[in-house]
Amino acid sequence: MRLDRWLGNRPELGRQLARRLLAEGRIKVNGATTLQAEREVFAFDRIESDERLLQDGPGGRYLMLHKPRGCVSATVDTRHPTVLDCLDAGQRADLHLAGRLDFNTTGLLLLTNDGQWSRGLSHPRHKQTKRYLVTTAEVIPPHLVAAFAEGLYFAYEDLTTQPAHLELLDQRSAYLTLVEGRYHQVKRMFGRFGIEVIALHRDRIGGLALDPTLAEGAHRALTEQEVALLRPAD
Ligand code: URA
């Protein structure tokens, strides 16, 4: 429901006062003042009028997991362990994955019960970057830096990849930062040049880094600041 209607329906406000509060910049959504009457309100939004709490949402949950090798980024799989097997049974309820990593890719994976947050994260408009540490079997030729920055044509999807940033670390390892997440994108980009990726690890999504104290398979709740960091601006 639109924010102006949502506010107007509150018995303690009513339509007139709701309109005034909005126009005067006295309404905050998730900590930020908003004047956008048409903004959608979701169950997990925290809504305040002046300092009065109107809705606190029923407990959004946000976890970062250090995904280990050999598990599927899914909530159910008949053949393999899933990333949910890294959590205690009691912690899994209602969680879904905000993004995926391949079976043998390790690193930062986010889980939440807040669909608005995860949709915002994966929406191309918000261009959340993802950084991967790539280890290859063959030497990485330096001309890949320019080729990846220019974009590669993927015939299957009939598209050219967005400019990607390749930072060579040594002959067989590099950081690759993408603003999108096509199917097996990193492996396919290197594969185009006959280079096999033998290890792949995601260490950042946007401004959020994988907590270095988390061992493979371990997880922790995101802090409020971390959740806000990945929330799209209105
Ligand atoms: N690109 C890949 O090829 N695999 C991943 O898991 C993520 C990005």
mmCIF file of C-alpha atoms and ligand atoms in Angstrom:
data_model
loop_
_atom_site.group_PDB
_atom_site.id
_atom_site.type_symbol
_atom_site.label_atom_id
_atom_site.label_comp_id
_atom_site.label_asym_id
_atom_site.label_seq_id
_atom_site.Cartn_x
_atom_site.Cartn_y
_atom_site.Cartn_z
ATOM 1 C CA MET A 1 0.000 0.000 0.000
ATOM 2 C CA ARG A 2 1.180 3.555 -0.723
ATOM 3 C CA LEU A 3 2.674 5.415 2.222
ATOM 4 C CA ASP A 4 0.126 8.286 2.169
ATOM 5 C CA ARG A 5 -2.782 5.816 2.249
ATOM 6 C CA TRP A 6 -1.103 3.688 4.896
ATOM 7 C CA LEU A 7 -0.610 6.758 7.117
ATOM 8 C CA GLY A 8 -4.111 8.074 6.416
ATOM 9 C CA ASN A 9 -5.594 4.746 7.535
ATOM 10 C CA ARG A 10 -3.911 4.991 10.935
ATOM 11 C CA PRO A 11 -6.673 5.883 13.408
ATOM 12 C CA GLU A 12 -4.258 8.045 15.435
ATOM 13 C CA LEU A 13 -3.470 10.183 12.360
ATOM 14 C CA GLY A 14 -6.280 10.366 9.827
ATOM 15 C CA ARG A 15 -5.918 11.583 6.224
ATOM 16 C CA GLN A 16 -5.401 15.291 6.830
ATOM 17 C CA LEU A 17 -2.739 14.968 9.506
ATOM 18 C CA ALA A 18 -1.033 12.196 7.526
ATOM 19 C CA ARG A 19 -0.744 14.491 4.499
ATOM 20 C CA ARG A 20 0.667 17.290 6.620
ATOM 21 C CA LEU A 21 3.229 15.102 8.380
ATOM 22 C CA LEU A 22 4.468 13.814 5.049
ATOM 23 C CA ALA A 23 4.669 17.277 3.476
ATOM 24 C CA GLU A 24 6.543 18.640 6.499
ATOM 25 C CA GLY A 25 9.156 15.862 6.363
ATOM 26 C CA ARG A 26 8.122 14.412 9.702
ATOM 27 C CA ILE A 27 7.771 10.805 8.522
ATOM 28 C CA LYS A 28 10.718 8.442 8.618
ATOM 29 C CA VAL A 29 10.890 5.071 6.845
ATOM 30 C CA ASN A 30 13.681 2.790 8.006
ATOM 31 C CA GLY A 31 15.407 5.695 9.687
ATOM 32 C CA ALA A 32 15.335 8.093 6.723
ATOM 33 C CA THR A 33 12.972 11.031 6.278
ATOM 34 C CA THR A 34 10.795 10.605 3.218
ATOM 35 C CA LEU A 35 8.487 12.943 1.321
ATOM 36 C CA GLN A 36 7.455 10.230 -1.117
ATOM 37 C CA ALA A 37 3.716 9.791 -0.675
ATOM 38 C CA GLU A 38 3.548 7.038 -3.285
ATOM 39 C CA ARG A 39 6.304 4.898 -1.736
ATOM 40 C CA GLU A 40 5.185 1.318 -1.022
ATOM 41 C CA VAL A 41 4.994 0.255 2.649
ATOM 42 C CA PHE A 42 6.072 -3.289 3.462
ATOM 43 C CA ALA A 43 5.624 -5.383 6.572
ATOM 44 C CA PHE A 44 9.297 -5.003 7.539
ATOM 45 C CA ASP A 45 9.437 -1.251 7.195
ATOM 46 C CA ARG A 46 9.989 0.712 10.369
ATOM 47 C CA ILE A 47 7.723 3.769 10.193
ATOM 48 C CA GLU A 48 8.037 6.732 12.540
ATOM 49 C CA SER A 49 6.119 9.966 12.782
ATOM 50 C CA ASP A 50 8.304 12.540 14.516
ATOM 51 C CA GLU A 51 9.842 10.205 17.090
ATOM 52 C CA ARG A 52 6.671 8.085 17.516
ATOM 53 C CA LEU A 53 6.952 4.505 16.281
ATOM 54 C CA LEU A 54 3.987 3.575 14.071
ATOM 55 C CA GLN A 55 5.244 0.196 12.806
ATOM 56 C CA ASP A 56 8.234 -1.826 13.846
ATOM 57 C CA GLY A 57 7.817 -4.758 11.453
ATOM 58 C CA PRO A 58 7.561 -8.309 12.769
ATOM 59 C CA GLY A 59 11.236 -9.044 13.138
ATOM 60 C CA GLY A 60 13.223 -8.938 9.950
ATOM 61 C CA ARG A 61 16.104 -11.441 10.053
ATOM 62 C CA TYR A 62 19.307 -10.861 8.127
ATOM 63 C CA LEU A 63 22.254 -13.272 8.165
ATOM 64 C CA MET A 64 25.630 -13.436 6.483
ATOM 65 C CA LEU A 65 26.908 -16.950 5.871
ATOM 66 C CA HIS A 66 30.388 -18.004 4.857
ATOM 67 C CA LYS A 67 29.247 -20.549 2.306
ATOM 68 C CA PRO A 68 31.461 -23.636 2.212
ATOM 69 C CA ARG A 69 32.294 -25.661 -0.909
ATOM 70 C CA GLY A 70 30.028 -28.566 -1.804
ATOM 71 C CA CYS A 71 26.610 -27.224 -1.000
ATOM 72 C CA VAL A 72 23.774 -25.889 -3.070
ATOM 73 C CA SER A 73 22.490 -22.313 -2.866
ATOM 74 C CA ALA A 74 18.886 -23.421 -2.404
ATOM 75 C CA THR A 75 16.574 -24.102 0.489
ATOM 76 C CA VAL A 76 15.823 -27.689 -0.614
ATOM 77 C CA ASP A 77 17.719 -30.191 -2.726
ATOM 78 C CA THR A 78 17.124 -33.903 -2.997
ATOM 79 C CA ARG A 79 20.757 -34.885 -3.677
ATOM 80 C CA HIS A 80 23.096 -32.429 -1.986
ATOM 81 C CA PRO A 81 23.348 -30.503 1.267
ATOM 82 C CA THR A 82 22.002 -26.976 0.992
ATOM 83 C CA VAL A 83 23.282 -23.788 2.586
ATOM 84 C CA LEU A 84 20.426 -24.064 5.101
ATOM 85 C CA ASP A 85 22.181 -27.159 6.507
ATOM 86 C CA CYS A 86 24.794 -24.715 7.878
ATOM 87 C CA LEU A 87 22.113 -23.339 10.239
ATOM 88 C CA ASP A 88 20.427 -24.976 13.210
ATOM 89 C CA ALA A 89 16.975 -26.329 12.386
ATOM 90 C CA GLY A 90 15.310 -23.702 14.588
ATOM 91 C CA GLN A 91 16.969 -20.827 12.720
ATOM 92 C CA ARG A 92 15.845 -21.755 9.226
ATOM 93 C CA ALA A 93 12.174 -20.853 9.366
ATOM 94 C CA ASP A 94 11.070 -18.373 6.698
ATOM 95 C CA LEU A 95 14.583 -17.627 5.449
ATOM 96 C CA HIS A 96 15.319 -17.324 1.773
ATOM 97 C CA LEU A 97 18.527 -16.624 -0.123
ATOM 98 C CA ALA A 98 19.406 -13.144 -1.306
ATOM 99 C CA GLY A 99 21.522 -14.268 -4.259
ATOM 100 C CA ARG A 100 23.354 -17.488 -5.050
ATOM 101 C CA LEU A 101 26.795 -19.001 -5.371
ATOM 102 C CA ASP A 102 27.733 -22.112 -7.349
ATOM 103 C CA PHE A 103 28.152 -25.499 -5.656
ATOM 104 C CA ASN A 104 31.925 -25.135 -5.186
ATOM 105 C CA THR A 105 32.091 -21.361 -4.751
ATOM 106 C CA THR A 106 32.778 -20.181 -1.213
ATOM 107 C CA GLY A 107 32.152 -16.871 0.500
ATOM 108 C CA LEU A 108 29.577 -14.262 1.316
ATOM 109 C CA LEU A 109 25.952 -15.330 1.015
ATOM 110 C CA LEU A 110 23.008 -13.473 2.525
ATOM 111 C CA LEU A 111 19.843 -14.975 3.963
ATOM 112 C CA THR A 112 16.774 -13.108 5.112
ATOM 113 C CA ASN A 113 13.029 -13.296 5.649
ATOM 114 C CA ASP A 114 12.611 -9.778 4.208
ATOM 115 C CA GLY A 115 11.586 -10.075 0.573
ATOM 116 C CA GLN A 116 11.650 -6.345 -0.048
ATOM 117 C CA TRP A 117 15.274 -6.131 1.092
ATOM 118 C CA SER A 118 16.443 -9.097 -0.981
ATOM 119 C CA ARG A 119 14.579 -7.909 -4.097
ATOM 120 C CA GLY A 120 16.195 -4.491 -3.745
ATOM 121 C CA LEU A 121 19.603 -6.101 -3.414
ATOM 122 C CA SER A 122 19.322 -8.123 -6.575
ATOM 123 C CA HIS A 123 17.583 -5.460 -8.646
ATOM 124 C CA PRO A 124 19.867 -4.378 -11.526
ATOM 125 C CA ARG A 125 18.873 -0.738 -10.951
ATOM 126 C CA HIS A 126 20.707 -0.730 -7.618
ATOM 127 C CA LYS A 127 23.910 -2.097 -9.143
ATOM 128 C CA GLN A 128 25.262 -3.715 -5.984
ATOM 129 C CA THR A 129 28.776 -4.786 -6.883
ATOM 130 C CA LYS A 130 30.016 -8.282 -6.066
ATOM 131 C CA ARG A 131 33.702 -8.945 -5.626
ATOM 132 C CA TYR A 132 35.236 -12.370 -6.260
ATOM 133 C CA LEU A 133 38.682 -13.704 -5.539
ATOM 134 C CA VAL A 134 39.448 -15.864 -8.552
ATOM 135 C CA THR A 135 42.158 -18.520 -8.723
ATOM 136 C CA THR A 136 42.931 -19.962 -12.128
ATOM 137 C CA ALA A 137 44.777 -22.967 -13.548
ATOM 138 C CA GLU A 138 46.405 -20.927 -16.326
ATOM 139 C CA VAL A 139 48.265 -17.615 -16.200
ATOM 140 C CA ILE A 140 45.883 -14.640 -16.518
ATOM 141 C CA PRO A 141 47.015 -12.455 -19.434
ATOM 142 C CA PRO A 142 46.992 -8.733 -18.555
ATOM 143 C CA HIS A 143 44.854 -7.873 -21.634
ATOM 144 C CA LEU A 144 41.882 -9.396 -19.793
ATOM 145 C CA VAL A 145 41.700 -6.229 -17.692
ATOM 146 C CA ALA A 146 40.639 -4.209 -20.756
ATOM 147 C CA ALA A 147 38.502 -7.007 -22.225
ATOM 148 C CA PHE A 148 36.476 -7.387 -19.026
ATOM 149 C CA ALA A 149 36.131 -3.609 -18.654
ATOM 150 C CA GLU A 150 34.725 -3.427 -22.170
ATOM 151 C CA GLY A 151 32.271 -6.298 -21.688
ATOM 152 C CA LEU A 152 31.950 -9.725 -23.302
ATOM 153 C CA TYR A 153 29.176 -10.818 -25.616
ATOM 154 C CA PHE A 154 27.257 -13.859 -24.332
ATOM 155 C CA ALA A 155 25.438 -15.360 -27.318
ATOM 156 C CA TYR A 156 23.182 -17.582 -25.216
ATOM 157 C CA GLU A 157 21.561 -14.582 -23.503
ATOM 158 C CA ASP A 158 22.277 -12.254 -26.453
ATOM 159 C CA LEU A 159 23.824 -9.608 -24.224
ATOM 160 C CA THR A 160 27.100 -7.915 -23.486
ATOM 161 C CA THR A 161 28.276 -8.067 -19.895
ATOM 162 C CA GLN A 162 28.450 -4.809 -17.938
ATOM 163 C CA PRO A 163 31.928 -3.342 -17.448
ATOM 164 C CA ALA A 164 33.759 -5.469 -14.879
ATOM 165 C CA HIS A 165 36.847 -4.544 -12.903
ATOM 166 C CA LEU A 166 39.727 -7.027 -12.897
ATOM 167 C CA GLU A 167 42.570 -6.469 -10.464
ATOM 168 C CA LEU A 168 45.470 -8.852 -11.007
ATOM 169 C CA LEU A 169 47.040 -10.085 -7.783
ATOM 170 C CA ASP A 170 49.574 -12.493 -9.198
ATOM 171 C CA GLN A 171 49.847 -14.668 -12.302
ATOM 172 C CA ARG A 172 46.977 -16.959 -11.346
ATOM 173 C CA SER A 173 44.786 -14.940 -9.036
ATOM 174 C CA ALA A 174 42.773 -11.744 -9.277
ATOM 175 C CA TYR A 175 39.838 -9.864 -7.837
ATOM 176 C CA LEU A 176 36.947 -9.527 -10.246
ATOM 177 C CA THR A 177 34.172 -7.053 -9.407
ATOM 178 C CA LEU A 178 30.853 -7.408 -11.219
ATOM 179 C CA VAL A 179 27.693 -5.322 -11.135
ATOM 180 C CA GLU A 180 25.485 -8.197 -12.263
ATOM 181 C CA GLY A 181 25.139 -11.914 -11.672
ATOM 182 C CA ARG A 182 24.678 -13.935 -14.842
ATOM 183 C CA TYR A 183 24.688 -17.730 -14.746
ATOM 184 C CA HIS A 184 28.263 -18.954 -13.986
ATOM 185 C CA GLN A 185 29.393 -15.501 -15.049
ATOM 186 C CA VAL A 186 32.920 -15.503 -13.638
ATOM 187 C CA LYS A 187 33.752 -18.952 -14.977
ATOM 188 C CA ARG A 188 32.294 -18.109 -18.368
ATOM 189 C CA MET A 189 34.225 -14.843 -18.621
ATOM 190 C CA PHE A 190 37.537 -16.558 -17.954
ATOM 191 C CA GLY A 191 36.454 -19.584 -19.996
ATOM 192 C CA ARG A 192 36.111 -17.315 -23.018
ATOM 193 C CA PHE A 193 39.916 -16.973 -22.947
ATOM 194 C CA GLY A 194 40.539 -20.663 -22.286
ATOM 195 C CA ILE A 195 41.254 -20.086 -18.606
ATOM 196 C CA GLU A 196 39.863 -22.484 -16.029
ATOM 197 C CA VAL A 197 38.724 -21.112 -12.676
ATOM 198 C CA ILE A 198 39.835 -23.570 -10.003
ATOM 199 C CA ALA A 199 38.681 -21.650 -6.925
ATOM 200 C CA LEU A 200 36.131 -18.887 -6.536
ATOM 201 C CA HIS A 201 35.366 -16.941 -3.387
ATOM 202 C CA ARG A 202 33.033 -13.950 -2.961
ATOM 203 C CA ASP A 203 34.286 -11.551 -0.322
ATOM 204 C CA ARG A 204 32.110 -8.450 -0.824
ATOM 205 C CA ILE A 205 28.622 -7.392 -1.831
ATOM 206 C CA GLY A 206 28.423 -3.626 -2.241
ATOM 207 C CA GLY A 207 29.846 -2.066 0.906
ATOM 208 C CA LEU A 208 29.500 -5.274 2.927
ATOM 209 C CA ALA A 209 32.574 -7.450 3.423
ATOM 210 C CA LEU A 210 32.501 -11.073 4.556
ATOM 211 C CA ASP A 211 33.394 -11.058 8.249
ATOM 212 C CA PRO A 212 36.948 -12.491 8.358
ATOM 213 C CA THR A 213 36.240 -14.159 11.714
ATOM 214 C CA LEU A 214 33.599 -16.423 10.134
ATOM 215 C CA ALA A 215 35.002 -19.832 9.241
ATOM 216 C CA GLU A 216 33.520 -21.704 6.265
ATOM 217 C CA GLY A 217 30.010 -22.794 7.211
ATOM 218 C CA ALA A 218 29.685 -20.205 10.005
ATOM 219 C CA HIS A 219 27.206 -17.343 10.024
ATOM 220 C CA ARG A 220 26.198 -14.296 12.026
ATOM 221 C CA ALA A 221 23.374 -11.754 12.079
ATOM 222 C CA LEU A 222 23.976 -8.532 10.169
ATOM 223 C CA THR A 223 24.102 -5.382 12.252
ATOM 224 C CA GLU A 224 21.471 -2.702 11.665
ATOM 225 C CA GLN A 225 24.085 -0.604 9.876
ATOM 226 C CA GLU A 226 24.975 -3.506 7.583
ATOM 227 C CA VAL A 227 21.311 -4.087 6.724
ATOM 228 C CA ALA A 228 20.895 -0.378 5.954
ATOM 229 C CA LEU A 229 24.069 -0.374 3.830
ATOM 230 C CA LEU A 230 22.481 -2.770 1.364
ATOM 231 C CA ARG A 231 19.008 -1.271 1.440
ATOM 232 C CA PRO A 232 18.291 0.642 -1.747
ATOM 233 C CA ALA A 233 17.736 4.367 -1.318
ATOM 234 C CA ASP A 234 14.121 5.411 -1.952
HETATM 235 N N1 URA B 1 30.247 -16.641 -11.094
HETATM 236 C C1 URA B 1 30.416 -17.972 -11.159
HETATM 237 O O1 URA B 1 30.859 -18.499 -12.174
HETATM 238 N N2 URA B 1 30.086 -18.691 -10.070
HETATM 239 C C2 URA B 1 29.615 -18.148 -8.917
HETATM 240 O O2 URA B 1 29.355 -18.872 -7.950
HETATM 241 C C3 URA B 1 29.444 -16.758 -8.888
HETATM 242 C C4 URA B 1 29.770 -16.014 -9.988
#
